[in-house]
Amino acid sequence: MFHIEIDSVTINIHLEHGIYRFLKKSSTGKSRLYHLLVAASVSGLPATGYTYQDYVRGLDISTILVPEKYQVILLDRYDLYKGIGADRIRECASSSIILMDCKDVPMISKTVPYCRLKMSESQMEVF
Amino acid sequence: MLHIYVGDYDETDIVKQENFVYDVEAAFAKLKLKGTDLERKALKELEQAQWLDGLSFLDRFGYKLYNRYISTGCKTALLVINCPDCIVNAVEAGFEVRDFIIKYCKEGAIYLSSMDVTINRYQADDSIFSDPIAVEMDGKHFTDIRVLNSYIAEPMPELTEEEYYTQYSDMWEEK
């Protein structure tokens, strides 16, 4: 299990290495989790995130697809930059937990298992 | 009339139109909410939140947050409500957002890559939305959500809405 605390929020990710998609449900806390994981990366913790706004601003997705540095990588709003970094994402999945917010077929592999996010004020659980 | 455009992004001309909104977050940042009944309903049903003013809302935990922290899905619905002349990219919206838009938005347009499942498929209760809808999809007009569901489940372009109603009415529970 992966566990960190950042901004007074406890984050537990109960998953093995691999690629996972969030369920096709809105308002579960995915973008909030993205912001927390980015804050975590800035604080030196082994988690990070990437979202469409990063892509638009020219941040190369390969800069966060570094499994040696990040045990958890969240790709928020992947529908809007679908397919970008696909090969590297597949490589990272063997040694990191890749969480994808992608309502449509992610074009990463034939089957990407689903994961759930449960959010409270001070806790986020992914399983 | 709410127009629903469904198709592969790379193969549909709809996404090339000038009024197509690709990035919901970017478009929402330029929007000013007015506090209409429908906006408040969207916040309550999709976000478990409460309207406060044009700048902020009360989230499900009771915190006052700026509107930028509304979820992307709820922002999709709010854009459809406020921009009836736009075609809003609803690919990022969950099923419950799509269903909300179909049930309550009588004008506007959304794009989806597919319909996937029928309306209300994942609702907690089995009751079917009984108010009329105003949806156009694939050149067909729908006023009854049950008929739209029949079309989603088994599209037969040659049938009219009345013919769908007749063909599938014995499968529906009585109100």
Tab-separated table of C-alpha atoms in Angstrom:
chain	number	residue	atom	x	y	z
A	1	MET	CA	0.000	0.000	0.000
A	2	PHE	CA	1.120	3.560	-0.681
A	3	HIS	CA	0.663	6.106	2.085
A	4	ILE	CA	1.473	9.795	2.383
A	5	GLU	CA	0.215	12.803	4.272
A	6	ILE	CA	0.165	16.154	2.558
A	7	ASP	CA	-1.657	19.408	3.374
A	8	SER	CA	-3.181	17.605	6.401
A	9	VAL	CA	-4.783	15.026	4.120
A	10	THR	CA	-3.986	11.329	4.441
A	11	ILE	CA	-3.716	9.540	1.105
A	12	ASN	CA	-3.818	5.748	0.987
A	13	ILE	CA	-3.582	3.880	-2.285
A	14	HIS	CA	-4.432	0.214	-1.897
A	15	LEU	CA	-3.183	-0.946	-5.293
A	16	GLU	CA	-0.295	-2.896	-6.756
A	17	HIS	CA	1.913	-1.530	-9.521
A	18	GLY	CA	0.044	-1.090	-12.777
A	19	ILE	CA	-2.328	1.169	-14.666
A	20	TYR	CA	-5.815	1.859	-13.345
A	21	ARG	CA	-8.758	3.933	-14.523
A	22	PHE	CA	-11.111	5.760	-12.220
A	23	LEU	CA	-14.748	4.816	-12.541
A	24	LYS	CA	-16.769	6.910	-14.999
A	25	LYS	CA	-18.200	9.081	-12.255
A	26	SER	CA	-17.853	12.828	-11.742
A	27	SER	CA	-17.141	14.788	-8.593
A	28	THR	CA	-15.315	12.041	-6.716
A	29	GLY	CA	-12.211	14.074	-5.926
A	30	LYS	CA	-9.855	13.177	-8.786
A	31	SER	CA	-8.716	16.732	-9.482
A	32	ARG	CA	-8.344	17.370	-5.765
A	33	LEU	CA	-6.135	14.259	-5.588
A	34	TYR	CA	-4.127	15.604	-8.557
A	35	HIS	CA	-3.450	18.877	-6.731
A	36	LEU	CA	-2.454	17.031	-3.563
A	37	LEU	CA	-0.063	14.725	-5.423
A	38	VAL	CA	1.554	17.670	-7.203
A	39	ALA	CA	1.975	19.348	-3.813
A	40	ALA	CA	3.471	16.091	-2.590
A	41	SER	CA	6.015	16.038	-5.433
A	42	VAL	CA	7.062	19.613	-4.658
A	43	SER	CA	7.569	18.530	-1.053
A	44	GLY	CA	9.849	15.719	-2.169
A	45	LEU	CA	7.373	12.886	-1.705
A	46	PRO	CA	7.288	10.061	-4.294
A	47	ALA	CA	3.983	10.987	-5.949
A	48	THR	CA	2.988	13.405	-8.666
A	49	GLY	CA	0.316	14.314	-11.169
A	50	TYR	CA	-0.231	15.691	-14.633
A	51	THR	CA	-3.290	17.297	-16.138
A	52	TYR	CA	-4.456	18.855	-19.393
A	53	GLN	CA	-3.498	22.338	-18.245
A	54	ASP	CA	0.096	21.090	-17.869
A	55	TYR	CA	-0.039	19.766	-21.429
A	56	VAL	CA	-1.374	23.078	-22.749
A	57	ARG	CA	1.352	24.972	-20.904
A	58	GLY	CA	3.970	22.820	-22.613
A	59	LEU	CA	5.068	20.628	-19.696
A	60	ASP	CA	6.388	17.415	-21.219
A	61	ILE	CA	4.594	14.402	-19.754
A	62	SER	CA	7.848	12.426	-19.761
A	63	THR	CA	9.161	14.667	-16.959
A	64	ILE	CA	6.707	13.037	-14.540
A	65	LEU	CA	6.783	9.516	-15.945
A	66	VAL	CA	9.819	8.637	-13.849
A	67	PRO	CA	9.162	5.493	-11.810
A	68	GLU	CA	12.523	5.807	-10.046
A	69	LYS	CA	11.246	9.039	-8.550
A	70	TYR	CA	7.485	8.538	-8.306
A	71	GLN	CA	5.664	5.527	-6.903
A	72	VAL	CA	2.282	7.046	-7.765
A	73	ILE	CA	1.497	9.074	-10.869
A	74	LEU	CA	-1.980	10.492	-11.514
A	75	LEU	CA	-2.933	11.487	-15.053
A	76	ASP	CA	-5.889	13.830	-14.644
A	77	ARG	CA	-8.225	14.667	-17.609
A	78	TYR	CA	-6.396	12.193	-19.860
A	79	ASP	CA	-9.340	12.228	-22.316
A	80	LEU	CA	-8.079	15.563	-23.614
A	81	TYR	CA	-4.518	14.393	-24.348
A	82	LYS	CA	-5.303	10.752	-24.916
A	83	GLY	CA	-2.466	8.682	-26.292
A	84	ILE	CA	0.249	11.121	-25.233
A	85	GLY	CA	3.111	9.289	-23.512
A	86	ALA	CA	1.407	5.926	-24.007
A	87	ASP	CA	4.607	3.901	-24.442
A	88	ARG	CA	6.283	5.474	-21.426
A	89	ILE	CA	3.123	5.012	-19.331
A	90	ARG	CA	3.169	1.301	-20.116
A	91	GLU	CA	6.847	1.090	-19.147
A	92	CYS	CA	6.266	2.899	-15.851
A	93	ALA	CA	3.389	0.625	-14.884
A	94	SER	CA	5.758	-2.214	-13.973
A	95	SER	CA	7.193	-0.240	-11.065
A	96	SER	CA	4.670	2.520	-10.323
A	97	ILE	CA	0.976	2.929	-9.708
A	98	ILE	CA	-0.486	4.896	-12.608
A	99	LEU	CA	-3.954	6.338	-11.953
A	100	MET	CA	-5.830	7.610	-14.979
A	101	ASP	CA	-8.813	9.893	-15.155
A	102	CYS	CA	-10.008	8.773	-18.572
A	103	LYS	CA	-13.737	8.326	-19.245
A	104	ASP	CA	-13.147	7.140	-22.797
A	105	VAL	CA	-10.986	4.160	-23.827
A	106	PRO	CA	-7.487	5.178	-22.731
A	107	MET	CA	-5.591	3.686	-25.705
A	108	ILE	CA	-2.950	2.394	-23.329
A	109	SER	CA	-3.771	-1.271	-23.251
A	110	LYS	CA	-6.668	-3.529	-24.179
A	111	THR	CA	-7.874	-3.767	-20.595
A	112	VAL	CA	-7.248	-1.232	-17.887
A	113	PRO	CA	-8.792	-2.199	-14.547
A	114	TYR	CA	-10.962	0.292	-12.678
A	115	CYS	CA	-10.191	1.815	-9.323
A	116	ARG	CA	-12.367	3.750	-6.904
A	117	LEU	CA	-11.666	6.929	-5.012
A	118	LYS	CA	-13.269	7.672	-1.672
A	119	MET	CA	-12.839	11.145	-0.307
A	120	SER	CA	-13.486	12.778	3.033
A	121	GLU	CA	-12.312	16.136	4.324
A	122	SER	CA	-8.997	14.795	5.480
A	123	GLN	CA	-8.627	11.425	3.816
A	124	MET	CA	-8.436	10.009	0.295
A	125	GLU	CA	-8.547	6.289	-0.319
A	126	VAL	CA	-7.938	4.670	-3.699
A	127	PHE	CA	-8.726	0.975	-4.086
B	1	MET	CA	-33.931	21.370	-27.862
B	2	LEU	CA	-30.830	19.676	-26.442
B	3	HIS	CA	-28.712	18.299	-29.263
B	4	ILE	CA	-26.543	15.261	-28.581
B	5	TYR	CA	-23.742	14.522	-31.004
B	6	VAL	CA	-22.157	11.103	-30.701
B	7	GLY	CA	-19.209	9.805	-32.684
B	8	ASP	CA	-15.510	9.231	-32.959
B	9	TYR	CA	-13.661	12.499	-32.339
B	10	ASP	CA	-11.362	12.074	-35.330
B	11	GLU	CA	-14.235	11.336	-37.678
B	12	THR	CA	-16.893	13.878	-36.745
B	13	ASP	CA	-17.150	17.385	-38.199
B	14	ILE	CA	-18.958	18.708	-35.137
B	15	VAL	CA	-15.698	19.132	-33.225
B	16	LYS	CA	-14.329	21.398	-35.947
B	17	GLN	CA	-17.119	23.947	-35.570
B	18	GLU	CA	-16.272	27.341	-34.171
B	19	ASN	CA	-18.737	26.996	-31.304
B	20	PHE	CA	-17.260	23.677	-30.139
B	21	VAL	CA	-15.939	23.912	-26.578
B	22	TYR	CA	-13.104	21.382	-26.245
B	23	ASP	CA	-11.767	22.306	-22.804
B	24	VAL	CA	-14.562	22.679	-20.261
B	25	GLU	CA	-12.234	24.015	-17.567
B	26	ALA	CA	-10.894	26.793	-19.802
B	27	ALA	CA	-14.379	27.830	-20.918
B	28	PHE	CA	-15.790	27.722	-17.388
B	29	ALA	CA	-13.061	30.077	-16.181
B	30	LYS	CA	-14.635	32.770	-18.372
B	31	LEU	CA	-18.164	32.078	-17.163
B	32	LYS	CA	-20.011	33.989	-14.454
B	33	LEU	CA	-22.676	31.960	-12.695
B	34	LYS	CA	-25.960	33.688	-11.972
B	35	GLY	CA	-27.531	31.483	-9.325
B	36	THR	CA	-30.450	30.305	-11.416
B	37	ASP	CA	-32.585	27.425	-10.185
B	38	LEU	CA	-30.955	25.051	-12.651
B	39	GLU	CA	-27.433	26.090	-11.661
B	40	ARG	CA	-28.285	25.518	-7.998
B	41	LYS	CA	-29.821	22.163	-8.877
B	42	ALA	CA	-26.653	21.132	-10.739
B	43	LEU	CA	-24.480	22.087	-7.786
B	44	LYS	CA	-26.730	20.236	-5.367
B	45	GLU	CA	-27.236	17.041	-7.370
B	46	LEU	CA	-23.857	16.702	-9.062
B	47	GLU	CA	-21.559	18.224	-6.488
B	48	GLN	CA	-23.516	17.757	-3.219
B	49	ALA	CA	-22.808	21.463	-2.831
B	50	GLN	CA	-24.694	24.654	-2.244
B	51	TRP	CA	-24.725	27.834	-4.272
B	52	LEU	CA	-23.371	30.843	-2.376
B	53	ASP	CA	-22.722	33.617	-4.882
B	54	GLY	CA	-21.212	34.192	-8.315
B	55	LEU	CA	-17.720	33.554	-6.982
B	56	SER	CA	-18.014	30.714	-4.508
B	57	PHE	CA	-19.934	27.691	-3.303
B	58	LEU	CA	-20.251	25.632	-0.127
B	59	ASP	CA	-18.755	22.185	-0.750
B	60	ARG	CA	-20.030	18.866	0.593
B	61	PHE	CA	-17.863	19.226	3.704
B	62	GLY	CA	-19.121	22.716	4.478
B	63	TYR	CA	-16.099	24.592	3.186
B	64	LYS	CA	-16.483	27.763	1.178
B	65	LEU	CA	-14.532	27.352	-2.051
B	66	TYR	CA	-14.061	29.422	-5.162
B	67	ASN	CA	-16.058	28.188	-8.157
B	68	ARG	CA	-12.871	27.032	-9.876
B	69	TYR	CA	-12.919	24.059	-7.486
B	70	ILE	CA	-16.222	22.777	-8.829
B	71	SER	CA	-15.650	19.381	-10.465
B	72	THR	CA	-15.102	19.194	-14.221
B	73	GLY	CA	-18.286	17.172	-14.614
B	74	CYS	CA	-20.454	19.714	-12.845
B	75	LYS	CA	-18.754	22.490	-14.836
B	76	THR	CA	-19.794	20.644	-17.995
B	77	ALA	CA	-23.439	20.831	-16.945
B	78	LEU	CA	-23.111	24.484	-15.903
B	79	LEU	CA	-21.617	25.329	-19.294
B	80	VAL	CA	-24.472	23.656	-21.130
B	81	ILE	CA	-26.927	25.619	-18.969
B	82	ASN	CA	-25.225	28.949	-19.616
B	83	CYS	CA	-24.035	28.534	-23.200
B	84	PRO	CA	-26.935	27.200	-25.260
B	85	ASP	CA	-25.198	28.221	-28.489
B	86	CYS	CA	-22.120	26.114	-27.763
B	87	ILE	CA	-21.433	22.454	-28.413
B	88	VAL	CA	-19.841	21.362	-25.145
B	89	ASN	CA	-17.344	18.510	-25.081
B	90	ALA	CA	-18.913	16.191	-22.501
B	91	VAL	CA	-16.385	13.367	-22.884
B	92	GLU	CA	-15.049	14.076	-19.393
B	93	ALA	CA	-18.481	13.981	-17.779
B	94	GLY	CA	-19.577	10.955	-15.791
B	95	PHE	CA	-22.855	9.165	-16.469
B	96	GLU	CA	-24.718	11.085	-13.805
B	97	VAL	CA	-23.724	14.403	-15.422
B	98	ARG	CA	-24.834	13.217	-18.837
B	99	ASP	CA	-28.134	12.071	-17.361
B	100	PHE	CA	-28.644	15.381	-15.547
B	101	ILE	CA	-28.066	17.325	-18.765
B	102	ILE	CA	-30.500	15.139	-20.679
B	103	LYS	CA	-33.174	15.359	-17.998
B	104	TYR	CA	-33.057	19.067	-17.234
B	105	CYS	CA	-31.463	20.960	-20.132
B	106	LYS	CA	-34.041	21.865	-22.750
B	107	GLU	CA	-31.510	23.645	-24.963
B	108	GLY	CA	-27.821	23.495	-25.774
B	109	ALA	CA	-25.624	20.806	-27.270
B	110	ILE	CA	-23.127	18.213	-26.085
B	111	TYR	CA	-20.629	15.932	-27.759
B	112	LEU	CA	-19.997	12.398	-26.531
B	113	SER	CA	-17.788	9.715	-28.037
B	114	SER	CA	-20.457	7.149	-27.201
B	115	MET	CA	-23.619	6.819	-25.112
B	116	ASP	CA	-22.357	3.606	-23.432
B	117	VAL	CA	-25.243	2.881	-21.102
B	118	THR	CA	-28.862	3.921	-20.832
B	119	ILE	CA	-30.059	6.904	-18.853
B	120	ASN	CA	-30.469	6.309	-15.114
B	121	ARG	CA	-28.553	3.034	-15.468
B	122	TYR	CA	-26.616	3.619	-12.245
B	123	GLN	CA	-29.225	5.507	-10.255
B	124	ALA	CA	-29.886	4.336	-6.716
B	125	ASP	CA	-33.610	3.899	-7.269
B	126	ASP	CA	-35.420	2.235	-10.149
B	127	SER	CA	-37.867	5.042	-10.852
B	128	ILE	CA	-37.700	6.440	-14.336
B	129	PHE	CA	-37.642	10.189	-14.851
B	130	SER	CA	-41.216	11.004	-15.797
B	131	ASP	CA	-40.937	14.631	-16.906
B	132	PRO	CA	-40.658	15.215	-20.645
B	133	ILE	CA	-37.254	15.750	-22.182
B	134	ALA	CA	-36.351	17.667	-25.349
B	135	VAL	CA	-33.520	15.791	-27.026
B	136	GLU	CA	-32.405	15.530	-30.625
B	137	MET	CA	-29.944	12.770	-31.510
B	138	ASP	CA	-29.134	11.220	-34.874
B	139	GLY	CA	-31.869	13.322	-36.447
B	140	LYS	CA	-34.511	11.897	-34.119
B	141	HIS	CA	-36.462	13.859	-31.530
B	142	PHE	CA	-37.145	12.373	-28.105
B	143	THR	CA	-39.585	13.628	-25.485
B	144	ASP	CA	-39.675	10.494	-23.345
B	145	ILE	CA	-36.578	9.187	-21.566
B	146	ARG	CA	-37.781	5.602	-21.877
B	147	VAL	CA	-37.928	5.905	-25.638
B	148	LEU	CA	-34.457	7.447	-25.699
B	149	ASN	CA	-33.233	4.524	-23.605
B	150	SER	CA	-34.747	2.076	-26.057
B	151	TYR	CA	-32.932	3.839	-28.884
B	152	ILE	CA	-29.637	3.804	-26.965
B	153	ALA	CA	-30.053	0.101	-26.209
B	154	GLU	CA	-31.019	-0.836	-29.745
B	155	PRO	CA	-30.758	1.899	-32.314
B	156	MET	CA	-33.123	1.343	-35.223
B	157	PRO	CA	-32.950	4.543	-37.263
B	158	GLU	CA	-36.039	3.755	-39.296
B	159	LEU	CA	-38.389	3.865	-36.292
B	160	THR	CA	-40.087	7.056	-35.152
B	161	GLU	CA	-40.443	7.908	-31.470
B	162	GLU	CA	-44.044	6.726	-31.527
B	163	GLU	CA	-42.989	3.413	-33.040
B	164	TYR	CA	-40.331	2.951	-30.359
B	165	TYR	CA	-42.961	3.719	-27.738
B	166	THR	CA	-45.292	1.108	-29.168
B	167	GLN	CA	-42.601	-1.493	-29.644
B	168	TYR	CA	-41.091	-1.267	-26.181
B	169	SER	CA	-43.946	-0.101	-23.946
B	170	ASP	CA	-44.604	-3.586	-22.550
B	171	MET	CA	-41.071	-3.647	-21.158
B	172	TRP	CA	-41.602	-0.569	-19.018
B	173	GLU	CA	-43.071	-0.491	-15.563
B	174	GLU	CA	-46.180	1.608	-15.088
B	175	LYS	CA	-45.725	4.973	-13.419
